[in-house]
Short mmCIF file of C-alpha atoms in Angstrom, two decimals:
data_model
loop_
_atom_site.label_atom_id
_atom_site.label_comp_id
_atom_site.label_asym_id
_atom_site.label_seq_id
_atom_site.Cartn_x
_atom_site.Cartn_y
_atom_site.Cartn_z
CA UNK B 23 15.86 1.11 -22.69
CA UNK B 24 15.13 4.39 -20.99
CA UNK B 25 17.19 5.49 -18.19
CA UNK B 26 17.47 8.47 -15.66
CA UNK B 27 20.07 11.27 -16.15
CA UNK B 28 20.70 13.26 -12.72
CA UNK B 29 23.20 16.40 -12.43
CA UNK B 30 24.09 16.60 -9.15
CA UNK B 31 24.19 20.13 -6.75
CA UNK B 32 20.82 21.80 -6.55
CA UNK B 33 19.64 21.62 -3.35
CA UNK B 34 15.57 20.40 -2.91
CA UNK B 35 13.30 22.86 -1.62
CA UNK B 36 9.35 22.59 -1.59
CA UNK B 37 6.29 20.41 -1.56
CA UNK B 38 5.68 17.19 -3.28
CA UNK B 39 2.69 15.07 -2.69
CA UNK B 40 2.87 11.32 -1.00
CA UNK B 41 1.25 8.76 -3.16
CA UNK B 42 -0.79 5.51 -1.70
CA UNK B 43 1.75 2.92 -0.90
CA UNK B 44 2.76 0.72 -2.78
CA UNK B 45 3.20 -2.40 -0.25
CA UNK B 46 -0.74 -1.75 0.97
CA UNK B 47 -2.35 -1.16 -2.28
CA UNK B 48 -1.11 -4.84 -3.98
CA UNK B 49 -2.64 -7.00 -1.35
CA UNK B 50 -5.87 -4.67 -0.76
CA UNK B 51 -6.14 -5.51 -4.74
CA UNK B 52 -6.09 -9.16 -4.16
CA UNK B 53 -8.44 -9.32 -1.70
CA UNK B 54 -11.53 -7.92 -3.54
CA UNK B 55 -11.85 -11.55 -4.98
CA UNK B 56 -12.89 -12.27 -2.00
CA UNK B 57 -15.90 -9.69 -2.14
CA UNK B 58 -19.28 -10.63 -3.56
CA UNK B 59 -20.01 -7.39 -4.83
CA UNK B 60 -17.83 -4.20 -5.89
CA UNK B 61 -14.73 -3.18 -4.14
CA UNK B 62 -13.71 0.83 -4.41
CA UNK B 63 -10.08 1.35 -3.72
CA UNK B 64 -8.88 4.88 -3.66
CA UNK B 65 -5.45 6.27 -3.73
CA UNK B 66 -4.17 3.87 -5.92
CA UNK B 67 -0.67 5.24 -6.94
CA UNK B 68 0.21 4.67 -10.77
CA UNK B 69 2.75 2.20 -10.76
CA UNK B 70 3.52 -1.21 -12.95
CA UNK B 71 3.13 -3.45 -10.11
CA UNK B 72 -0.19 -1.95 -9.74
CA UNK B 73 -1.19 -2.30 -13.47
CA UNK B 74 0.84 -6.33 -13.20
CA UNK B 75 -1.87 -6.82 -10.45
CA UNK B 76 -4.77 -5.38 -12.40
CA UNK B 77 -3.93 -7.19 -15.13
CA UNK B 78 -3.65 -11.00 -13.65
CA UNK B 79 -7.04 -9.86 -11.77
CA UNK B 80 -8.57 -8.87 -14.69
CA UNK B 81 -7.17 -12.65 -16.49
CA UNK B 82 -8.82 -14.39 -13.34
CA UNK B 83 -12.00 -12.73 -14.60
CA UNK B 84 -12.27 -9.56 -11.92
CA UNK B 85 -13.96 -6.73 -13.10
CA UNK B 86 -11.63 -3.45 -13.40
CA UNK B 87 -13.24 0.00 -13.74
CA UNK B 88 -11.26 3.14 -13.67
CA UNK B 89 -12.90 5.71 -12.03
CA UNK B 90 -10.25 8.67 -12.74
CA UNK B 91 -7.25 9.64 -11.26
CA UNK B 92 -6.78 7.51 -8.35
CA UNK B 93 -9.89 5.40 -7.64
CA UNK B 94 -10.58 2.10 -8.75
CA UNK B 95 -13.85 -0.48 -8.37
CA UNK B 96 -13.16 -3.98 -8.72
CA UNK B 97 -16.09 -6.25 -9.11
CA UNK B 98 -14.89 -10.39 -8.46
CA UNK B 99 -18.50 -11.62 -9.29
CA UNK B 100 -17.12 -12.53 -12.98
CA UNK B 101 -14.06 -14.41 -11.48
CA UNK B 102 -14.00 -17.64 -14.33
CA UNK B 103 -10.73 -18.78 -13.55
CA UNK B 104 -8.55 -19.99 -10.33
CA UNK B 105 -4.78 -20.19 -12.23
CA UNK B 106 -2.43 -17.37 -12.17
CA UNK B 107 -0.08 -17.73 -14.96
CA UNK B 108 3.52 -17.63 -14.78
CA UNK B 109 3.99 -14.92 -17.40
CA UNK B 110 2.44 -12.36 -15.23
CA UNK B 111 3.57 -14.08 -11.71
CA UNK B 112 7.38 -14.03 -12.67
CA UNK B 113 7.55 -10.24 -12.67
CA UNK B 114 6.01 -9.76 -9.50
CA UNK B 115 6.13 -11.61 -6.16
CA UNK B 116 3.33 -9.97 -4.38
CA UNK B 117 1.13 -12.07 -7.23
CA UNK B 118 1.39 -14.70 -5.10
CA UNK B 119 -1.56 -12.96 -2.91
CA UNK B 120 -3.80 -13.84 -4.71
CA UNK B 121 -4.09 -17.47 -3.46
CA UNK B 122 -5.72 -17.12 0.32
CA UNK B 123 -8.33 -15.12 -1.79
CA UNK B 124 -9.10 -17.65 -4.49
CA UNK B 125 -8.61 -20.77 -1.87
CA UNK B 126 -11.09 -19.27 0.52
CA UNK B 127 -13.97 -17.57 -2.15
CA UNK B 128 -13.52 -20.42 -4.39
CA UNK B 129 -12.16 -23.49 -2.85
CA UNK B 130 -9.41 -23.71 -5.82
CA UNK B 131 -6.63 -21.89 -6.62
CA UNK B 132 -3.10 -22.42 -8.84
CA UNK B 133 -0.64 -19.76 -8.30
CA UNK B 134 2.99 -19.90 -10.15
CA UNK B 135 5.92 -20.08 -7.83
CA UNK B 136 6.62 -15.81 -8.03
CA UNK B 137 9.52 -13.37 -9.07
CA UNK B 138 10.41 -10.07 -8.50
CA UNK B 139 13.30 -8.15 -7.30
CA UNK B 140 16.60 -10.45 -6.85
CA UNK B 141 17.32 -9.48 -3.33
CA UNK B 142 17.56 -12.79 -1.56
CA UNK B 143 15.16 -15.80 -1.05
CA UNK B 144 11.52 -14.95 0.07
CA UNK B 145 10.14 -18.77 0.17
CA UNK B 146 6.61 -18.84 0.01
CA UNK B 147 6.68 -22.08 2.73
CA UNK B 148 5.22 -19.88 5.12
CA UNK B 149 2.03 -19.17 3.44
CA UNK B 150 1.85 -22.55 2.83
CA UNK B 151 1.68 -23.65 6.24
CA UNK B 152 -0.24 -21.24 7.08
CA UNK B 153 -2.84 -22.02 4.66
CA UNK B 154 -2.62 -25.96 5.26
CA UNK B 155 -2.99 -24.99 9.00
CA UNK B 156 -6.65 -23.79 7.54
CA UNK B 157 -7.52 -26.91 6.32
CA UNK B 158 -6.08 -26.13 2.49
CA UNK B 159 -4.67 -29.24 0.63
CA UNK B 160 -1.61 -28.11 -1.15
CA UNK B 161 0.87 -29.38 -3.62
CA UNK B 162 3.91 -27.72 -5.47
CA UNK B 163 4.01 -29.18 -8.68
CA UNK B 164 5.93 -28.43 -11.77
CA UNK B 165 6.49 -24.83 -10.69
CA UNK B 166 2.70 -24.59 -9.37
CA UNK B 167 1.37 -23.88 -5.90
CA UNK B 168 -2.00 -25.78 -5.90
CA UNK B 169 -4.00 -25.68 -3.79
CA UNK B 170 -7.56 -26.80 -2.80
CA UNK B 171 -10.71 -26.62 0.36
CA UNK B 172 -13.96 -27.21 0.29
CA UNK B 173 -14.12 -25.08 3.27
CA UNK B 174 -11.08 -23.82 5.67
CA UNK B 175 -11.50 -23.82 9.12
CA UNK B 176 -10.28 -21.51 11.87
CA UNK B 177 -7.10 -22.28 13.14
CA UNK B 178 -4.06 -21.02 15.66
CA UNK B 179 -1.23 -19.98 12.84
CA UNK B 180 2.13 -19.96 14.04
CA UNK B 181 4.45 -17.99 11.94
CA UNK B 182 8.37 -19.39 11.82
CA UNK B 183 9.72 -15.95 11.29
CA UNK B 184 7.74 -12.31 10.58
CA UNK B 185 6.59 -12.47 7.23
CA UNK B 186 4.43 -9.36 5.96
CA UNK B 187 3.11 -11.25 2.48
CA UNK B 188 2.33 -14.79 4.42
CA UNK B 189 0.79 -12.77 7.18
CA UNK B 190 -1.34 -11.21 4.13
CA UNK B 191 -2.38 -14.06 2.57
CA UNK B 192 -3.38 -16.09 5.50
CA UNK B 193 -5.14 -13.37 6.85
CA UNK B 194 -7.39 -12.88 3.67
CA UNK B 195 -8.22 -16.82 4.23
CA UNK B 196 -9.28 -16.82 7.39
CA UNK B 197 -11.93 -14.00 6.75
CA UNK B 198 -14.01 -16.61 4.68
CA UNK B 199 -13.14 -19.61 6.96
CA UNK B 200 -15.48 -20.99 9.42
CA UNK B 201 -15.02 -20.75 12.72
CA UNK B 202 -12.13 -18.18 14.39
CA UNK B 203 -8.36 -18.11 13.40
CA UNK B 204 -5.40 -16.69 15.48
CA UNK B 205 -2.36 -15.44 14.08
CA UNK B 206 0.29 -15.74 16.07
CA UNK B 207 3.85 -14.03 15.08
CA UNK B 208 2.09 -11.97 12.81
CA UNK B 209 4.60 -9.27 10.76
CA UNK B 210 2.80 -5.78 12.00
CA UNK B 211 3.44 -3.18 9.42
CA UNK B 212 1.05 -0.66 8.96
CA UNK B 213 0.44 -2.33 5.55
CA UNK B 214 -1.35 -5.47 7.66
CA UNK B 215 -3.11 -2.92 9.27
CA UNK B 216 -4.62 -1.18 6.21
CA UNK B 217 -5.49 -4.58 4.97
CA UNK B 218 -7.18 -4.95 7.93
CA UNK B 219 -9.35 -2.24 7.37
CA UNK B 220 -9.97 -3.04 4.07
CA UNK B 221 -11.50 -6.34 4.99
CA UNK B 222 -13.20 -4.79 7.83
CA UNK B 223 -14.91 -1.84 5.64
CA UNK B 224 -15.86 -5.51 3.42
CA UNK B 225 -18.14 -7.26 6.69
CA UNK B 226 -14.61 -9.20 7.90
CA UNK B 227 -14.15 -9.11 11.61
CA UNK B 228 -10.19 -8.63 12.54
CA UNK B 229 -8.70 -7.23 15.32
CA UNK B 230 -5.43 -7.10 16.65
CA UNK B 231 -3.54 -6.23 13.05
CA UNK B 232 -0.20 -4.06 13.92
CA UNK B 233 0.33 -6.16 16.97
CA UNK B 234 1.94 -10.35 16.88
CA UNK B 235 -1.50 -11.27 17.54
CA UNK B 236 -4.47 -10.79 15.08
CA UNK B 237 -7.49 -12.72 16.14
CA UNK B 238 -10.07 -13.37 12.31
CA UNK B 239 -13.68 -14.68 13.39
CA UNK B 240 -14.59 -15.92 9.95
CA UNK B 241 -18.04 -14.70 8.17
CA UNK B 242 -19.93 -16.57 5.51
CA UNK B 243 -19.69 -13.53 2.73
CA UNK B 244 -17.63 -10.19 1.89
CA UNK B 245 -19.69 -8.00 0.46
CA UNK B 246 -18.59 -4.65 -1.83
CA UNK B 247 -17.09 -2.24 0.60
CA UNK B 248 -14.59 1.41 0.15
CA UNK B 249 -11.24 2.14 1.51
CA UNK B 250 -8.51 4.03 0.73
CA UNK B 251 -5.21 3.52 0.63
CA UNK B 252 -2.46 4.50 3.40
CA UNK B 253 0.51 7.12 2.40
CA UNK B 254 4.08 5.25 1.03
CA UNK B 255 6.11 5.50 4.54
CA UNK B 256 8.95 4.49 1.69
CA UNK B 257 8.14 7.07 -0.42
CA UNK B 258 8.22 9.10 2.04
CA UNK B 259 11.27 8.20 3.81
CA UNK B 260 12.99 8.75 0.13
CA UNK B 261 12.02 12.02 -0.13
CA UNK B 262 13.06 13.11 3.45
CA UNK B 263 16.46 11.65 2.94
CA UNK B 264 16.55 13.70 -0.65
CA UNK B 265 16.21 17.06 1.54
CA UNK B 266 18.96 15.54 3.76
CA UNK B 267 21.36 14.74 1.42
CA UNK B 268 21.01 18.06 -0.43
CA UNK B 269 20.86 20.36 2.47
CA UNK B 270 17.22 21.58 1.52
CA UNK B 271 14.00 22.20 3.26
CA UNK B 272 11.03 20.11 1.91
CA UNK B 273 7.67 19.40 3.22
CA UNK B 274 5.69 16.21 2.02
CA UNK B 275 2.13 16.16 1.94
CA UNK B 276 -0.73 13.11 2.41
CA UNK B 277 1.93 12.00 4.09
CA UNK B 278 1.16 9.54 7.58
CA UNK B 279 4.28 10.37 10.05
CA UNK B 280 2.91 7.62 12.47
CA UNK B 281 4.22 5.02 10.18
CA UNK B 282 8.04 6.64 10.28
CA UNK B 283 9.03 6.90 13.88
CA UNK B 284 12.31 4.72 13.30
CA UNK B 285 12.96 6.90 10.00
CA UNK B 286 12.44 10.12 11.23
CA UNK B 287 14.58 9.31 14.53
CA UNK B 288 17.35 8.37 12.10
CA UNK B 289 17.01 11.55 10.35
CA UNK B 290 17.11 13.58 13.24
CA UNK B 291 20.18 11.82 14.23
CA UNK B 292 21.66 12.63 10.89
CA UNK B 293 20.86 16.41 12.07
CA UNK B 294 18.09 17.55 10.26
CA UNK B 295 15.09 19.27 12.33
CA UNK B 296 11.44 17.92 12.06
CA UNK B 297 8.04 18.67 12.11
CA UNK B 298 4.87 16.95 12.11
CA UNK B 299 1.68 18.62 11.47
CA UNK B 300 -1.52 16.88 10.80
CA UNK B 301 -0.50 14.94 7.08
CA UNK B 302 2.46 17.10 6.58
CA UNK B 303 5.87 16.42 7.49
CA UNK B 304 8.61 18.95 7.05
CA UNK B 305 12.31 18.05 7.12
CA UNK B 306 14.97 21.38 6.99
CA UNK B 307 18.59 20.73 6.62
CA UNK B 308 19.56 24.06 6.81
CA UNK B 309 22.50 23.75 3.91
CA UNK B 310 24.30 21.54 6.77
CA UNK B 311 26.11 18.19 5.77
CA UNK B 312 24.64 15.10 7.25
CA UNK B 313 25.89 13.53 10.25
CA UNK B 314 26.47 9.82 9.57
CA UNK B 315 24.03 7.31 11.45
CA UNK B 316 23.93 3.23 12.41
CA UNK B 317 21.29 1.13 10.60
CA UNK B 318 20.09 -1.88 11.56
CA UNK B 319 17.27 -3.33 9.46
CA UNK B 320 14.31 -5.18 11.34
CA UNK B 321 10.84 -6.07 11.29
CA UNK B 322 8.59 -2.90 11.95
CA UNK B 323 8.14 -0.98 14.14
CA UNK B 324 12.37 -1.55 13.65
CA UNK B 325 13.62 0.38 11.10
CA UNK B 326 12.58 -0.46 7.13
CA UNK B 327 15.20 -2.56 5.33
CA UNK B 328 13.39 -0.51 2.04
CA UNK B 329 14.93 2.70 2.93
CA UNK B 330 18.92 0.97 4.10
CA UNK B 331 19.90 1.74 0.53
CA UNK B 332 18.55 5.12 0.86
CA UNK B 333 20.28 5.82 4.09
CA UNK B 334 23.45 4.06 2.69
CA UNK B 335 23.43 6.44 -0.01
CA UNK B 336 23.18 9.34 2.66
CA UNK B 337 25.73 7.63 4.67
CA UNK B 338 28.45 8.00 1.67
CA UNK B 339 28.37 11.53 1.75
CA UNK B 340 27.74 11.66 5.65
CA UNK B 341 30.14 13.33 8.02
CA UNK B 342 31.94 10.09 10.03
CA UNK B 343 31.45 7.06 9.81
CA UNK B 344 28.51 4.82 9.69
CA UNK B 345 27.78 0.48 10.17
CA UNK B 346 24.50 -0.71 8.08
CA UNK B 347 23.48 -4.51 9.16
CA UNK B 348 20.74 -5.93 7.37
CA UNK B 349 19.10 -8.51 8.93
CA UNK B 350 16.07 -9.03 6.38
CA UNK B 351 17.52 -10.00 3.25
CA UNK B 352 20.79 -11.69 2.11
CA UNK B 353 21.43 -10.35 -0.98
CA UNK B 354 20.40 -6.75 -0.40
CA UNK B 355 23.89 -4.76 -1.26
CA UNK B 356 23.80 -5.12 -4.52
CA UNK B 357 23.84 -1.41 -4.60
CA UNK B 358 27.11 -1.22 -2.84
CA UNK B 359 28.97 -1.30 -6.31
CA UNK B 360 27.57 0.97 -8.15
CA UNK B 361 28.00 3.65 -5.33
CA UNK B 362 31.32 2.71 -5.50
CA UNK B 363 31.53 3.53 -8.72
CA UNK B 364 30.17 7.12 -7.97
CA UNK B 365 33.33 7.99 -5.24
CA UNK B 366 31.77 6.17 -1.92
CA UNK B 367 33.46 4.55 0.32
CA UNK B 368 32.37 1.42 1.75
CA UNK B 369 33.29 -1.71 2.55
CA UNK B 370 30.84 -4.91 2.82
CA UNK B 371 30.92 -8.46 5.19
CA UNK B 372 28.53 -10.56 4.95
CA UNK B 373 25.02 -8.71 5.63
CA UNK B 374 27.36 -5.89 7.52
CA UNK B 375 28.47 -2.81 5.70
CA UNK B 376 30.88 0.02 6.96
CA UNK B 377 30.48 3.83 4.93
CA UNK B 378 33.02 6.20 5.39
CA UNK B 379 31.78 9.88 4.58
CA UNK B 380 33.71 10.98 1.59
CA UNK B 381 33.39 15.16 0.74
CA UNK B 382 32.27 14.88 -2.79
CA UNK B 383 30.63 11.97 -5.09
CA UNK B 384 31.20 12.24 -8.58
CA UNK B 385 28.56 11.28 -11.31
CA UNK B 386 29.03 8.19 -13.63
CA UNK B 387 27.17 5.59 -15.29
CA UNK B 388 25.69 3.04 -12.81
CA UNK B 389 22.71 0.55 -12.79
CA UNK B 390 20.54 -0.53 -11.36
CA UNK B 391 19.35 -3.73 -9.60
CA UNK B 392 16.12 -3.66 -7.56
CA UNK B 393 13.78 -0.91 -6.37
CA UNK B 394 15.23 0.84 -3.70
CA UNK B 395 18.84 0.54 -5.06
CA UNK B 396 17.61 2.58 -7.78
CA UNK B 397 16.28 5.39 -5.73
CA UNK B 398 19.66 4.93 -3.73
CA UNK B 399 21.16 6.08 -7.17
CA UNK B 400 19.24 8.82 -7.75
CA UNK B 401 19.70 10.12 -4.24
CA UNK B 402 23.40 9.94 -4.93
CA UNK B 403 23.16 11.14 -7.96
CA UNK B 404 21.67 14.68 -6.58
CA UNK B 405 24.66 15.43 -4.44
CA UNK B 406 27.59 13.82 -7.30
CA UNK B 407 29.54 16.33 -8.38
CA UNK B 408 28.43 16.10 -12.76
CA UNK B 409 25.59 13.64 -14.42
CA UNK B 410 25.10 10.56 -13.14
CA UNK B 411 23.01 8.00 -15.76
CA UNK B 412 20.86 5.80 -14.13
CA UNK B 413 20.13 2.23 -15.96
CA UNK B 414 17.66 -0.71 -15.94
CA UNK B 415 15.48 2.12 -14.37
CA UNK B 416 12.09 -0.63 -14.97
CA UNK B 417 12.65 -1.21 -11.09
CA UNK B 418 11.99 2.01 -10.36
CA UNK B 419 8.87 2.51 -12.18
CA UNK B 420 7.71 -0.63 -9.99
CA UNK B 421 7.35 1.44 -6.90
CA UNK B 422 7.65 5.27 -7.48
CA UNK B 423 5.29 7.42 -9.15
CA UNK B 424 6.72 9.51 -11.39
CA UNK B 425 9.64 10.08 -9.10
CA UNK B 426 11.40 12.39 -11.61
CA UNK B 427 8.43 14.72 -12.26
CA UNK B 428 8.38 15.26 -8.67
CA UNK B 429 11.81 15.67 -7.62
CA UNK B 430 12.27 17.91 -10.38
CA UNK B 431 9.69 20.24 -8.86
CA UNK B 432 11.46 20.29 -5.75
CA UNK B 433 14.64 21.62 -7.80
CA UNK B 434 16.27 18.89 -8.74
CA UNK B 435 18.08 18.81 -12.15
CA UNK B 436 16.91 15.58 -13.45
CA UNK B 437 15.25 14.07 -16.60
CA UNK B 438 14.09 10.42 -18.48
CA UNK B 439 15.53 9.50 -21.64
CA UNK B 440 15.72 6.71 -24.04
#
């Protein structure tokens, strides 16, 4: 099993290059099968969730043509079958996007209950309602969401609670339905709003995405459409908090800084200087030792719970001392131990966790147990005093694009092996 080896002390200085994100691109994926003719995605960032997406698209029957480097057309005309397997679902919870699309193009759709990273319990019941509230018939049998419509109607959606993916999924329904559909308590990440535009560039009519309220008059086709997808905020973020933690100066490029207000504050706090220009952000440290900072996770525009590990990580070697509450997810500290593990100091309540700067982390085996713990790991990893080997590294690979080629050309002393 391959894993990462990082030796700590070389500060990061440099450019490296922001790749499409990650959390946009799945869903914008999904929702060509809603087109009736091509679909050309571009920015598409090389990444296994991407390829787990292509690859249950392409079993559904969708058309996949590579168009080099980063652009993809997707053609749903040859869609022959409405199940999405468990084999391919388990991996990957965002799979579970793909059944607004197939309910509303194709009136059928049967969707494995989904996996993914084992940070606390995302129930799908809120897509469900939301796509019952359309007029969908739907069952959960024997580990199957099934569901059925001859046609969905517009309808006012109430969410429960923010939900990015069940915002998603209802929203790519209720372009097809007939009639207008209000979503009310709608999550508004800039993710829903590059969706948005997506269907739009397709012949959808949405407005309101980024704000509680998105108002979908339904059409009777999609047609073949472009779009490109929005910078990784997270991808971002982790880079930024790299140059913090190591006292460097790095700029990052096809970068959006609109979609980072809460992260960049946080990194000013932490006393680094900004600067936003255009696509580019730059983030200087100066050699200086971060300041430690409160984190509260929240829906956007709150502050990301996918960069609290990062900022935990920045925390442990942060001068004070700093709270983290995360609010999101239950189960997301799984981290905590293995930073432990490296020298940090923290202590953990509930979904409240308390870092104490310590001077110096030392490098050690650790592993790693979901996405962004793992770039928490690496992050630590640059400032531990030594090597520190990086495990069960597959998480990472699900949302970073070749994360060690380009940290290591901002200077950092790191490398893949196994």
């Amino acid at each position: 099993m391959q894993k990462i080896v990082v030796t700590g002390g070389a500060p990061l200085h440099g450019e490296v290059r922001i790749s499409g994100a990650k959390n946009a691109v799945l869903p914008i994926l999904c929702a060509a099968l809603l087109a009736d003719g091509p679909v050309t995605i571009d920015n598409v960032p090389d990444l296994h969730d991407v390829k787990t997406t292509l690859k249950l698209l392409g079993e559904l029957g969708v058309g996949v043509e590579r168009n080099g480097g980063s652009k993809l057309t997707l053609d749903a005309r040859s869609v022959h079958s409405h199940v999405a397997p468990y084999e391919l679902v388990k991996t990957m919870r965002a799979s579970v996007l793909v059944l607004g699309p197939l309910l509303a193009r194709f009136g059928d759709a049967e969707v494995s209950l989904p996996g993914g990273c084992a940070i606390g319990s995302r129930p799908v019941d809120l897509h469900i309602k939301g796509l019952q509230a359309l007029g969908a018939e739907i069952n959960v049998d024997h580990g199957f969401i099934k569901a059925k419509a001859s046609k969905l109607r517009g309808a006012r959606v109430v969410f429960d609670t923010v939900s990015v993916g069940a915002t998603e999924n209802v929203l790519m329904a209720a372009a097809l339905a007939s009639g207008t559909s209000v979503l009310e308590n709608a999550a508004m990440e800039p993710e829903i709003v590059d969706l948005a535009a997506c269907l739009n560039a397709m012949g959808a009519d949405v407005e309101g995405a980024g704000s509680p309220r998105i108002v979908v008059r339904g059409v009777e086709r999609l047609h073949g459409g472009a779009h490109s997808v929005l910078p990784d905020r997270i991808e971002t973020g982790t880079f930024l908090v790299a140059a913090a933690m190591t006292g460097g100066r790095v700029v990052a490029t096809h970068a959006r800084p609109d979609t980072l207000h809460a992260v960049m504050a946080k990194l000013e706090e932490a006393g680094a200087t900004l600067d936003s220009d255009g696509d580019r952000i730059t983030l200087d440290m100066a050699g200086k030792r971060p300041k430690a900072v409160n984190i509260v996770t929240a829906p956007h525009p709150a502050f990301p719970t996918d960069m609290q590990a990062q900022f935990m990580a920045l925390n442990c070697i942060a001068e004070g001392t700093a709270s983290i509450d995360e609010t999101i997810f239950e189960n997301r500290f799984m981290h905590v131990q293995e930073l432990i593990r490296l020298g940090a100091d923290i202590r953990v309540d509930g979904n409240h966790a308390t870092v104490h700067g310590v001077a110096q982390l030392s490098g050690a085996p650790v592993m790693a147990t979901d996405l962004r713990a793992s770039a928490s790991l690496i992050l630590a990893g640059l400032v531990a005093e030594g090597e520190t080997t990086i495990d069960r590294i597959y998480h990472l690979d699900r949302g970073y694009e070749n994360i060690e080629q380009k940290l290591g050309g901002l200077g950092a002393k790191i490398r893949r092996i196994g």
